[in-house]
Tab-separated table of C-alpha atoms in Angstrom:
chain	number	residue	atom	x	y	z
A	17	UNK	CA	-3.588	16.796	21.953
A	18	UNK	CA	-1.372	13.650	21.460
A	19	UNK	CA	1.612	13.741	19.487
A	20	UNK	CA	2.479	11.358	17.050
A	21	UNK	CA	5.502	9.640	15.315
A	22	UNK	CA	4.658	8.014	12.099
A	23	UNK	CA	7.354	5.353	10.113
A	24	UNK	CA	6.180	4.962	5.994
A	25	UNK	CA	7.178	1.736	4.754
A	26	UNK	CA	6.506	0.920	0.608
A	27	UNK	CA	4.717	-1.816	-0.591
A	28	UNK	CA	3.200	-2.712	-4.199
A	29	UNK	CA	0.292	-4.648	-4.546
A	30	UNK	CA	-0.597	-6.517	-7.961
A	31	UNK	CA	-4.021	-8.123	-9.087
A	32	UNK	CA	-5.190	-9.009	-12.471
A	33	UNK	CA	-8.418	-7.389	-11.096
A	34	UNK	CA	-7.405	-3.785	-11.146
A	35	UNK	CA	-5.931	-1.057	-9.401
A	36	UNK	CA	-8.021	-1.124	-6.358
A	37	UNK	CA	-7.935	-4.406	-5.882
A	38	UNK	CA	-3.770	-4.247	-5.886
A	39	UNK	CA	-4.112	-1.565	-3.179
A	40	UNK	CA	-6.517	-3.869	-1.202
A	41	UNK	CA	-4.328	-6.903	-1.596
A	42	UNK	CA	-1.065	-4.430	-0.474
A	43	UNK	CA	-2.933	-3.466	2.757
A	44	UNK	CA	-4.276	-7.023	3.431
A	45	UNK	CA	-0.957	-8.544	3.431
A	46	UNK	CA	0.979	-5.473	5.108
A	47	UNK	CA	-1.849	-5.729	7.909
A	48	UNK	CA	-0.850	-9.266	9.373
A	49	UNK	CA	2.362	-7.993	10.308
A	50	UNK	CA	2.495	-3.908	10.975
A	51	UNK	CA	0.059	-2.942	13.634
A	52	UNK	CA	-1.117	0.703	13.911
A	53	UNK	CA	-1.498	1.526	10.241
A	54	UNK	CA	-3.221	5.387	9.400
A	55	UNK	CA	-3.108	6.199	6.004
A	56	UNK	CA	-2.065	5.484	2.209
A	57	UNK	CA	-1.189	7.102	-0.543
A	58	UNK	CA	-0.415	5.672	-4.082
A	59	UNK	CA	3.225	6.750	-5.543
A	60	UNK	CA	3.336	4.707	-8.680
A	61	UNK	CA	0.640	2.851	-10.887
A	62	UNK	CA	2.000	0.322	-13.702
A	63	UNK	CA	0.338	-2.454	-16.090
A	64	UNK	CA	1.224	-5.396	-17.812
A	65	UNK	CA	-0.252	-5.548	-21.759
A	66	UNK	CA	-1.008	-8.610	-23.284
A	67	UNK	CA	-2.024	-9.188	-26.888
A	68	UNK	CA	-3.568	-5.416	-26.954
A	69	UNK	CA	-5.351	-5.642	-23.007
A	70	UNK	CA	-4.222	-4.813	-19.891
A	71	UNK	CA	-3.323	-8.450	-18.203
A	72	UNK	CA	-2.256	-7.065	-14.912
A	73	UNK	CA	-1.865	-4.224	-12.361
A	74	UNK	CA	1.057	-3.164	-9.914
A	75	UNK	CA	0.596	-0.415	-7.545
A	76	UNK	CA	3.306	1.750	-5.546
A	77	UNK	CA	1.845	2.326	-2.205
A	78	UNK	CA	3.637	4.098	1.040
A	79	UNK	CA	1.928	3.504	4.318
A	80	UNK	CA	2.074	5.271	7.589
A	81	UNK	CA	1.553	3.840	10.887
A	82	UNK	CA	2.015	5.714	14.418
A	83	UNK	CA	4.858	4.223	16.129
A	84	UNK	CA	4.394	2.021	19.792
A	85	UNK	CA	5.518	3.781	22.972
């Protein structure tokens, strides 16, 4: 069994879309720079309300990815 060292950066991802769609654009984005990336998990989840409707989405994320030897 390997062993495995894992750093967590944070990111948040917006969209006027939705929540998933925030997360999507985070990992899109954090994936042309950070290689080896494992897992997610969503810290925070905030809107923007306009006239009575939610106008847009920001999501907390922290992702893990194994570090290179």
């Amino acid at each position: 069994m390997s062993h495995h060292v894992y750093k967590k950066v944070e990111l948040v991802g917006s969209s006027s879309v939705g929540i998933e769609d925030a997360v999507n654009s985070a990992i899109t984005r954090a994936a042309k720079t950070l290689r080896n990336m494992r897992w997610f998990e969503v810290i925070d989840t905030r809107g923007q309300i306009v006239e009575g409707k939610v106008a847009h989405w920001q999501v907390t994320l922290r992702i893990g990815f194994t570090l290179e030897d």
